[in-house]
Amino acid sequence: MCDSIAFIDDGKIFLKGYREDVIESHKIVKGRLDLLTEETEKYFVSINKNDFGFEALTNDYNGLFELLGEEAIYSRPKIEDILKFYIRG
């Protein structure tokens, strides 16, 4: 395991920091499609929509929680999850 990580895309660093800090600064969010609005979508790195709702990654949990509160489900991502959401962004 490494302590510091950097995600590089097309020669540009788009996310770097200590592994635990990067993980702690992101949350996976799941919820109903009707929770997605122009305002809430601004809080997501990327969003996966399906017939049952959405799954997304945020790097602003506090701001998003103010809008969605307990209407959504929040969980701690793995580093692989974070990378997956940034790549598909």
mmCIF file of N, CA, C and O in Angstrom:
data_model
loop_
_atom_site.group_PDB
_atom_site.id
_atom_site.type_symbol
_atom_site.label_atom_id
_atom_site.label_comp_id
_atom_site.label_asym_id
_atom_site.label_seq_id
_atom_site.Cartn_x
_atom_site.Cartn_y
_atom_site.Cartn_z
ATOM 1 N N MET A 1 0.840 -1.189 0.000
ATOM 2 C CA MET A 1 0.000 0.000 0.000
ATOM 3 C C MET A 1 0.879 1.244 0.000
ATOM 4 O O MET A 1 1.956 1.263 0.554
ATOM 5 N N CYS A 2 0.352 2.279 -0.585
ATOM 6 C CA CYS A 2 1.089 3.534 -0.615
ATOM 7 C C CYS A 2 0.359 4.570 0.232
ATOM 8 O O CYS A 2 -0.830 4.461 0.475
ATOM 9 N N ASP A 3 1.109 5.556 0.653
ATOM 10 C CA ASP A 3 0.514 6.616 1.466
ATOM 11 C C ASP A 3 -0.058 7.740 0.610
ATOM 12 O O ASP A 3 -1.104 8.286 0.917
ATOM 13 N N SER A 4 0.651 8.097 -0.453
ATOM 14 C CA SER A 4 0.206 9.165 -1.344
ATOM 15 C C SER A 4 -0.207 8.574 -2.678
ATOM 16 O O SER A 4 0.373 7.596 -3.144
ATOM 17 N N ILE A 5 -1.220 9.201 -3.280
ATOM 18 C CA ILE A 5 -1.667 8.748 -4.593
ATOM 19 C C ILE A 5 -1.856 9.954 -5.494
ATOM 20 O O ILE A 5 -2.043 11.081 -5.017
ATOM 21 N N ALA A 6 -1.795 9.710 -6.778
ATOM 22 C CA ALA A 6 -2.086 10.742 -7.774
ATOM 23 C C ALA A 6 -2.786 10.065 -8.934
ATOM 24 O O ALA A 6 -2.348 9.020 -9.407
ATOM 25 N N PHE A 7 -3.881 10.651 -9.373
ATOM 26 C CA PHE A 7 -4.592 10.175 -10.555
ATOM 27 C C PHE A 7 -4.213 11.103 -11.694
ATOM 28 O O PHE A 7 -4.386 12.323 -11.596
ATOM 29 N N ILE A 8 -3.701 10.509 -12.763
ATOM 30 C CA ILE A 8 -3.234 11.278 -13.905
ATOM 31 C C ILE A 8 -4.031 10.848 -15.126
ATOM 32 O O ILE A 8 -4.189 9.655 -15.393
ATOM 33 N N ASP A 9 -4.522 11.817 -15.865
ATOM 34 C CA ASP A 9 -5.252 11.536 -17.097
ATOM 35 C C ASP A 9 -4.721 12.449 -18.184
ATOM 36 O O ASP A 9 -4.695 13.668 -18.013
ATOM 37 N N ASP A 10 -4.306 11.854 -19.273
ATOM 38 C CA ASP A 10 -3.795 12.615 -20.412
ATOM 39 C C ASP A 10 -2.662 13.547 -19.996
ATOM 40 O O ASP A 10 -2.594 14.690 -20.431
ATOM 41 N N GLY A 11 -1.809 13.065 -19.091
ATOM 42 C CA GLY A 11 -0.652 13.827 -18.649
ATOM 43 C C GLY A 11 -0.926 14.889 -17.608
ATOM 44 O O GLY A 11 -0.016 15.602 -17.197
ATOM 45 N N LYS A 12 -2.174 14.999 -17.149
ATOM 46 C CA LYS A 12 -2.520 16.016 -16.149
ATOM 47 C C LYS A 12 -2.984 15.340 -14.865
ATOM 48 O O LYS A 12 -3.791 14.422 -14.892
ATOM 49 N N ILE A 13 -2.473 15.831 -13.740
ATOM 50 C CA ILE A 13 -2.897 15.322 -12.442
ATOM 51 C C ILE A 13 -4.253 15.937 -12.112
ATOM 52 O O ILE A 13 -4.397 17.156 -12.075
ATOM 53 N N PHE A 14 -5.260 15.091 -11.918
ATOM 54 C CA PHE A 14 -6.580 15.632 -11.599
ATOM 55 C C PHE A 14 -7.002 15.355 -10.171
ATOM 56 O O PHE A 14 -7.994 15.903 -9.709
ATOM 57 N N LEU A 15 -6.238 14.528 -9.453
ATOM 58 C CA LEU A 15 -6.550 14.273 -8.045
ATOM 59 C C LEU A 15 -5.300 13.714 -7.396
ATOM 60 O O LEU A 15 -4.707 12.765 -7.913
ATOM 61 N N LYS A 16 -4.892 14.324 -6.288
ATOM 62 C CA LYS A 16 -3.712 13.807 -5.591
ATOM 63 C C LYS A 16 -3.858 14.079 -4.106
ATOM 64 O O LYS A 16 -4.621 14.946 -3.687
ATOM 65 N N GLY A 17 -3.135 13.305 -3.329
ATOM 66 C CA GLY A 17 -3.155 13.497 -1.889
ATOM 67 C C GLY A 17 -2.839 12.209 -1.173
ATOM 68 O O GLY A 17 -2.515 11.192 -1.787
ATOM 69 N N TYR A 18 -2.934 12.267 0.122
ATOM 70 C CA TYR A 18 -2.751 11.053 0.909
ATOM 71 C C TYR A 18 -3.962 10.157 0.707
ATOM 72 O O TYR A 18 -5.103 10.638 0.644
ATOM 73 N N ARG A 19 -3.719 8.879 0.609
ATOM 74 C CA ARG A 19 -4.755 7.901 0.300
ATOM 75 C C ARG A 19 -5.986 8.073 1.188
ATOM 76 O O ARG A 19 -7.115 8.169 0.710
ATOM 77 N N GLU A 20 -5.798 8.108 2.496
ATOM 78 C CA GLU A 20 -6.933 8.228 3.419
ATOM 79 C C GLU A 20 -7.655 9.567 3.270
ATOM 80 O O GLU A 20 -8.874 9.625 3.387
ATOM 81 N N ASP A 21 -6.921 10.637 2.997
ATOM 82 C CA ASP A 21 -7.554 11.942 2.799
ATOM 83 C C ASP A 21 -8.436 11.943 1.555
ATOM 84 O O ASP A 21 -9.533 12.505 1.564
ATOM 85 N N VAL A 22 -7.943 11.315 0.480
ATOM 86 C CA VAL A 22 -8.729 11.236 -0.754
ATOM 87 C C VAL A 22 -10.000 10.431 -0.508
ATOM 88 O O VAL A 22 -11.094 10.842 -0.896
ATOM 89 N N ILE A 23 -9.867 9.303 0.175
ATOM 90 C CA ILE A 23 -11.040 8.473 0.469
ATOM 91 C C ILE A 23 -12.020 9.230 1.360
ATOM 92 O O ILE A 23 -13.227 9.257 1.089
ATOM 93 N N GLU A 24 -11.535 9.861 2.404
ATOM 94 C CA GLU A 24 -12.409 10.567 3.346
ATOM 95 C C GLU A 24 -13.094 11.777 2.731
ATOM 96 O O GLU A 24 -14.147 12.199 3.197
ATOM 97 N N SER A 25 -12.513 12.340 1.678
ATOM 98 C CA SER A 25 -13.107 13.529 1.066
ATOM 99 C C SER A 25 -14.156 13.184 0.004
ATOM 100 O O SER A 25 -14.702 14.074 -0.642
ATOM 101 N N HIS A 26 -14.430 11.909 -0.188
ATOM 102 C CA HIS A 26 -15.420 11.461 -1.162
ATOM 103 C C HIS A 26 -16.445 10.543 -0.505
ATOM 104 O O HIS A 26 -16.143 9.881 0.477
ATOM 105 N N LYS A 27 -17.637 10.505 -1.076
ATOM 106 C CA LYS A 27 -18.695 9.587 -0.633
ATOM 107 C C LYS A 27 -19.418 9.065 -1.863
ATOM 108 O O LYS A 27 -19.627 9.801 -2.837
ATOM 109 N N ILE A 28 -19.816 7.805 -1.802
ATOM 110 C CA ILE A 28 -20.723 7.266 -2.797
ATOM 111 C C ILE A 28 -22.132 7.587 -2.312
ATOM 112 O O ILE A 28 -22.439 7.444 -1.127
ATOM 113 N N VAL A 29 -22.960 8.051 -3.234
ATOM 114 C CA VAL A 29 -24.322 8.470 -2.896
ATOM 115 C C VAL A 29 -25.295 7.673 -3.762
ATOM 116 O O VAL A 29 -25.100 7.562 -4.968
ATOM 117 N N LYS A 30 -26.329 7.119 -3.119
ATOM 118 C CA LYS A 30 -27.370 6.392 -3.846
ATOM 119 C C LYS A 30 -28.717 6.987 -3.474
ATOM 120 O O LYS A 30 -28.927 7.383 -2.328
ATOM 121 N N GLY A 31 -29.601 7.024 -4.467
ATOM 122 C CA GLY A 31 -30.916 7.568 -4.178
ATOM 123 C C GLY A 31 -31.873 7.453 -5.346
ATOM 124 O O GLY A 31 -31.541 6.922 -6.400
ATOM 125 N N ARG A 32 -33.048 7.993 -5.136
ATOM 126 C CA ARG A 32 -34.093 8.010 -6.165
ATOM 127 C C ARG A 32 -33.744 9.043 -7.244
ATOM 128 O O ARG A 32 -33.131 10.069 -6.951
ATOM 129 N N LEU A 33 -34.190 8.791 -8.454
ATOM 130 C CA LEU A 33 -33.921 9.715 -9.554
ATOM 131 C C LEU A 33 -34.497 11.101 -9.315
ATOM 132 O O LEU A 33 -33.922 12.099 -9.762
ATOM 133 N N ASP A 34 -35.604 11.183 -8.596
ATOM 134 C CA ASP A 34 -36.210 12.500 -8.381
ATOM 135 C C ASP A 34 -35.374 13.399 -7.466
ATOM 136 O O ASP A 34 -35.643 14.598 -7.354
ATOM 137 N N LEU A 35 -34.348 12.846 -6.834
ATOM 138 C CA LEU A 35 -33.442 13.668 -6.025
ATOM 139 C C LEU A 35 -32.446 14.432 -6.886
ATOM 140 O O LEU A 35 -31.811 15.372 -6.420
ATOM 141 N N LEU A 36 -32.305 13.996 -8.144
ATOM 142 C CA LEU A 36 -31.364 14.655 -9.052
ATOM 143 C C LEU A 36 -32.022 15.880 -9.675
ATOM 144 O O LEU A 36 -33.027 15.787 -10.365
ATOM 145 N N THR A 37 -31.430 17.016 -9.390
ATOM 146 C CA THR A 37 -31.868 18.273 -9.979
ATOM 147 C C THR A 37 -30.638 18.978 -10.528
ATOM 148 O O THR A 37 -29.502 18.537 -10.296
ATOM 149 N N GLU A 38 -30.849 20.057 -11.224
ATOM 150 C CA GLU A 38 -29.718 20.828 -11.731
ATOM 151 C C GLU A 38 -28.799 21.245 -10.578
ATOM 152 O O GLU A 38 -27.574 21.214 -10.698
ATOM 153 N N GLU A 39 -29.390 21.599 -9.463
ATOM 154 C CA GLU A 39 -28.613 22.032 -8.290
ATOM 155 C C GLU A 39 -27.834 20.877 -7.657
ATOM 156 O O GLU A 39 -26.649 21.006 -7.368
ATOM 157 N N THR A 40 -28.490 19.739 -7.445
ATOM 158 C CA THR A 40 -27.810 18.628 -6.783
ATOM 159 C C THR A 40 -26.747 17.994 -7.680
ATOM 160 O O THR A 40 -25.720 17.539 -7.185
ATOM 161 N N GLU A 41 -26.971 17.974 -8.981
ATOM 162 C CA GLU A 41 -26.008 17.344 -9.887
ATOM 163 C C GLU A 41 -24.661 18.055 -9.880
ATOM 164 O O GLU A 41 -23.645 17.460 -10.200
ATOM 165 N N LYS A 42 -24.635 19.318 -9.488
ATOM 166 C CA LYS A 42 -23.374 20.069 -9.407
ATOM 167 C C LYS A 42 -22.436 19.496 -8.343
ATOM 168 O O LYS A 42 -21.240 19.744 -8.368
ATOM 169 N N TYR A 43 -22.978 18.741 -7.406
ATOM 170 C CA TYR A 43 -22.181 18.195 -6.304
ATOM 171 C C TYR A 43 -21.527 16.853 -6.648
ATOM 172 O O TYR A 43 -20.795 16.314 -5.831
ATOM 173 N N PHE A 44 -21.784 16.328 -7.827
ATOM 174 C CA PHE A 44 -21.287 14.998 -8.178
ATOM 175 C C PHE A 44 -20.129 15.044 -9.159
ATOM 176 O O PHE A 44 -20.121 15.841 -10.097
ATOM 177 N N VAL A 45 -19.176 14.144 -8.942
ATOM 178 C CA VAL A 45 -18.074 13.945 -9.878
ATOM 179 C C VAL A 45 -18.623 13.278 -11.132
ATOM 180 O O VAL A 45 -18.337 13.692 -12.251
ATOM 181 N N SER A 46 -19.408 12.236 -10.956
ATOM 182 C CA SER A 46 -20.142 11.596 -12.046
ATOM 183 C C SER A 46 -21.319 10.823 -11.461
ATOM 184 O O SER A 46 -21.345 10.524 -10.270
ATOM 185 N N ILE A 47 -22.276 10.530 -12.338
ATOM 186 C CA ILE A 47 -23.530 9.905 -11.904
ATOM 187 C C ILE A 47 -23.850 8.726 -12.813
ATOM 188 O O ILE A 47 -23.747 8.832 -14.032
ATOM 189 N N ASN A 48 -24.251 7.627 -12.214
ATOM 190 C CA ASN A 48 -24.783 6.462 -12.925
ATOM 191 C C ASN A 48 -26.280 6.424 -12.678
ATOM 192 O O ASN A 48 -26.702 6.308 -11.527
ATOM 193 N N LYS A 49 -27.078 6.518 -13.719
ATOM 194 C CA LYS A 49 -28.534 6.446 -13.567
ATOM 195 C C LYS A 49 -29.026 5.106 -14.109
ATOM 196 O O LYS A 49 -28.483 4.594 -15.086
ATOM 197 N N ASN A 50 -30.055 4.562 -13.460
ATOM 198 C CA ASN A 50 -30.692 3.347 -13.955
ATOM 199 C C ASN A 50 -32.177 3.394 -13.593
ATOM 200 O O ASN A 50 -32.653 4.387 -13.059
ATOM 201 N N ASP A 51 -32.886 2.327 -13.901
ATOM 202 C CA ASP A 51 -34.335 2.293 -13.653
ATOM 203 C C ASP A 51 -34.698 2.383 -12.173
ATOM 204 O O ASP A 51 -35.825 2.727 -11.827
ATOM 205 N N PHE A 52 -33.757 2.067 -11.306
ATOM 206 C CA PHE A 52 -34.037 2.007 -9.870
ATOM 207 C C PHE A 52 -33.597 3.260 -9.119
ATOM 208 O O PHE A 52 -33.905 3.422 -7.955
ATOM 209 N N GLY A 53 -32.826 4.123 -9.760
ATOM 210 C CA GLY A 53 -32.321 5.310 -9.098
ATOM 211 C C GLY A 53 -30.967 5.706 -9.646
ATOM 212 O O GLY A 53 -30.689 5.552 -10.831
ATOM 213 N N PHE A 54 -30.117 6.190 -8.765
ATOM 214 C CA PHE A 54 -28.788 6.601 -9.200
ATOM 215 C C PHE A 54 -27.737 6.197 -8.169
ATOM 216 O O PHE A 54 -28.028 5.959 -6.996
ATOM 217 N N GLU A 55 -26.516 6.133 -8.649
ATOM 218 C CA GLU A 55 -25.334 5.958 -7.815
ATOM 219 C C GLU A 55 -24.333 6.978 -8.324
ATOM 220 O O GLU A 55 -24.124 7.097 -9.534
ATOM 221 N N ALA A 56 -23.740 7.738 -7.421
ATOM 222 C CA ALA A 56 -22.853 8.817 -7.828
ATOM 223 C C ALA A 56 -21.725 8.975 -6.811
ATOM 224 O O ALA A 56 -21.750 8.384 -5.731
ATOM 225 N N LEU A 57 -20.748 9.790 -7.181
ATOM 226 C CA LEU A 57 -19.631 10.104 -6.296
ATOM 227 C C LEU A 57 -19.615 11.600 -6.059
ATOM 228 O O LEU A 57 -19.728 12.385 -7.005
ATOM 229 N N THR A 58 -19.498 11.993 -4.801
ATOM 230 C CA THR A 58 -19.377 13.402 -4.465
ATOM 231 C C THR A 58 -18.069 13.656 -3.736
ATOM 232 O O THR A 58 -17.558 12.792 -3.027
ATOM 233 N N ASN A 59 -17.541 14.855 -3.930
ATOM 234 C CA ASN A 59 -16.383 15.295 -3.146
ATOM 235 C C ASN A 59 -16.775 16.485 -2.270
ATOM 236 O O ASN A 59 -15.935 17.212 -1.775
ATOM 237 N N ASP A 60 -18.093 16.658 -2.095
ATOM 238 C CA ASP A 60 -18.621 17.701 -1.211
ATOM 239 C C ASP A 60 -19.802 17.126 -0.420
ATOM 240 O O ASP A 60 -20.949 17.517 -0.612
ATOM 241 N N TYR A 61 -19.483 16.204 0.457
ATOM 242 C CA TYR A 61 -20.521 15.526 1.237
ATOM 243 C C TYR A 61 -21.355 16.511 2.052
ATOM 244 O O TYR A 61 -22.575 16.447 2.058
ATOM 245 N N ASN A 62 -20.701 17.442 2.729
ATOM 246 C CA ASN A 62 -21.431 18.367 3.600
ATOM 247 C C ASN A 62 -22.421 19.218 2.822
ATOM 248 O O ASN A 62 -23.570 19.389 3.244
ATOM 249 N N GLY A 63 -21.997 19.753 1.693
ATOM 250 C CA GLY A 63 -22.893 20.564 0.887
ATOM 251 C C GLY A 63 -24.055 19.754 0.342
ATOM 252 O O GLY A 63 -25.202 20.209 0.351
ATOM 253 N N LEU A 64 -23.759 18.549 -0.104
ATOM 254 C CA LEU A 64 -24.815 17.695 -0.642
ATOM 255 C C LEU A 64 -25.772 17.239 0.446
ATOM 256 O O LEU A 64 -26.987 17.210 0.243
ATOM 257 N N PHE A 65 -25.249 16.931 1.623
ATOM 258 C CA PHE A 65 -26.110 16.498 2.723
ATOM 259 C C PHE A 65 -27.080 17.610 3.122
ATOM 260 O O PHE A 65 -28.215 17.333 3.499
ATOM 261 N N GLU A 66 -26.653 18.857 3.024
ATOM 262 C CA GLU A 66 -27.555 19.976 3.321
ATOM 263 C C GLU A 66 -28.755 19.970 2.385
ATOM 264 O O GLU A 66 -29.856 20.351 2.782
ATOM 265 N N LEU A 67 -28.549 19.541 1.144
ATOM 266 C CA LEU A 67 -29.639 19.519 0.161
ATOM 267 C C LEU A 67 -30.485 18.249 0.253
ATOM 268 O O LEU A 67 -31.703 18.308 0.212
ATOM 269 N N LEU A 68 -29.825 17.100 0.352
ATOM 270 C CA LEU A 68 -30.544 15.824 0.292
ATOM 271 C C LEU A 68 -30.854 15.220 1.653
ATOM 272 O O LEU A 68 -31.778 14.423 1.778
ATOM 273 N N GLY A 69 -30.057 15.567 2.650
ATOM 274 C CA GLY A 69 -30.262 15.011 3.984
ATOM 275 C C GLY A 69 -30.289 13.498 3.965
ATOM 276 O O GLY A 69 -29.517 12.858 3.248
ATOM 277 N N GLU A 70 -31.198 12.929 4.704
ATOM 278 C CA GLU A 70 -31.286 11.477 4.825
ATOM 279 C C GLU A 70 -32.117 10.840 3.713
ATOM 280 O O GLU A 70 -32.425 9.649 3.773
ATOM 281 N N GLU A 71 -32.493 11.624 2.710
ATOM 282 C CA GLU A 71 -33.222 11.084 1.561
ATOM 283 C C GLU A 71 -32.322 10.187 0.716
ATOM 284 O O GLU A 71 -32.802 9.353 -0.043
ATOM 285 N N ALA A 72 -31.010 10.378 0.808
ATOM 286 C CA ALA A 72 -30.042 9.588 0.050
ATOM 287 C C ALA A 72 -29.252 8.700 1.007
ATOM 288 O O ALA A 72 -29.248 8.906 2.218
ATOM 289 N N ILE A 73 -28.568 7.721 0.442
ATOM 290 C CA ILE A 73 -27.711 6.816 1.213
ATOM 291 C C ILE A 73 -26.266 7.170 0.884
ATOM 292 O O ILE A 73 -25.898 7.274 -0.292
ATOM 293 N N TYR A 74 -25.446 7.332 1.901
ATOM 294 C CA TYR A 74 -24.046 7.730 1.734
ATOM 295 C C TYR A 74 -23.152 6.614 2.255
ATOM 296 O O TYR A 74 -23.410 6.059 3.314
ATOM 297 N N SER A 75 -22.087 6.322 1.511
ATOM 298 C CA SER A 75 -21.153 5.302 1.975
ATOM 299 C C SER A 75 -19.720 5.681 1.618
ATOM 300 O O SER A 75 -19.475 6.487 0.717
ATOM 301 N N ARG A 76 -18.813 5.078 2.334
ATOM 302 C CA ARG A 76 -17.388 5.317 2.126
ATOM 303 C C ARG A 76 -16.937 4.528 0.897
ATOM 304 O O ARG A 76 -17.143 3.316 0.809
ATOM 305 N N PRO A 77 -16.287 5.201 -0.048
ATOM 306 C CA PRO A 77 -15.821 4.495 -1.239
ATOM 307 C C PRO A 77 -14.478 3.814 -1.011
ATOM 308 O O PRO A 77 -13.749 4.149 -0.074
ATOM 309 N N LYS A 78 -14.175 2.865 -1.869
ATOM 310 C CA LYS A 78 -12.823 2.323 -1.952
ATOM 311 C C LYS A 78 -12.083 3.184 -2.969
ATOM 312 O O LYS A 78 -12.706 3.868 -3.782
ATOM 313 N N ILE A 79 -10.780 3.137 -2.951
ATOM 314 C CA ILE A 79 -10.001 3.946 -3.887
ATOM 315 C C ILE A 79 -10.339 3.573 -5.332
ATOM 316 O O ILE A 79 -10.380 4.426 -6.214
ATOM 317 N N GLU A 80 -10.654 2.294 -5.556
ATOM 318 C CA GLU A 80 -11.030 1.832 -6.900
ATOM 319 C C GLU A 80 -12.342 2.487 -7.346
ATOM 320 O O GLU A 80 -12.524 2.795 -8.523
ATOM 321 N N ASP A 81 -13.273 2.663 -6.411
ATOM 322 C CA ASP A 81 -14.546 3.322 -6.728
ATOM 323 C C ASP A 81 -14.308 4.762 -7.167
ATOM 324 O O ASP A 81 -14.903 5.236 -8.142
ATOM 325 N N ILE A 82 -13.458 5.452 -6.451
ATOM 326 C CA ILE A 82 -13.166 6.847 -6.765
ATOM 327 C C ILE A 82 -12.577 6.952 -8.168
ATOM 328 O O ILE A 82 -13.018 7.765 -8.982
ATOM 329 N N LEU A 83 -11.613 6.112 -8.460
ATOM 330 C CA LEU A 83 -10.983 6.120 -9.776
ATOM 331 C C LEU A 83 -12.007 5.829 -10.860
ATOM 332 O O LEU A 83 -12.049 6.512 -11.888
ATOM 333 N N LYS A 84 -12.861 4.846 -10.648
ATOM 334 C CA LYS A 84 -13.889 4.473 -11.623
ATOM 335 C C LYS A 84 -14.812 5.658 -11.929
ATOM 336 O O LYS A 84 -15.083 5.952 -13.087
ATOM 337 N N PHE A 85 -15.243 6.371 -10.910
ATOM 338 C CA PHE A 85 -16.153 7.492 -11.132
ATOM 339 C C PHE A 85 -15.444 8.656 -11.840
ATOM 340 O O PHE A 85 -16.047 9.329 -12.676
ATOM 341 N N TYR A 86 -14.188 8.905 -11.517
ATOM 342 C CA TYR A 86 -13.477 9.985 -12.195
ATOM 343 C C TYR A 86 -13.214 9.644 -13.657
ATOM 344 O O TYR A 86 -13.311 10.510 -14.524
ATOM 345 N N ILE A 87 -12.900 8.402 -13.928
ATOM 346 C CA ILE A 87 -12.606 7.994 -15.311
ATOM 347 C C ILE A 87 -13.848 8.078 -16.186
ATOM 348 O O ILE A 87 -13.798 8.550 -17.313
ATOM 349 N N ARG A 88 -14.974 7.639 -15.665
ATOM 350 C CA ARG A 88 -16.185 7.645 -16.499
ATOM 351 C C ARG A 88 -16.811 9.020 -16.569
ATOM 352 O O ARG A 88 -17.606 9.290 -17.431
ATOM 353 N N GLY A 89 -16.446 9.919 -15.639
ATOM 354 C CA GLY A 89 -16.928 11.267 -15.517
ATOM 355 C C GLY A 89 -17.465 11.866 -16.730
ATOM 356 O O GLY A 89 -18.286 12.560 -16.984
#
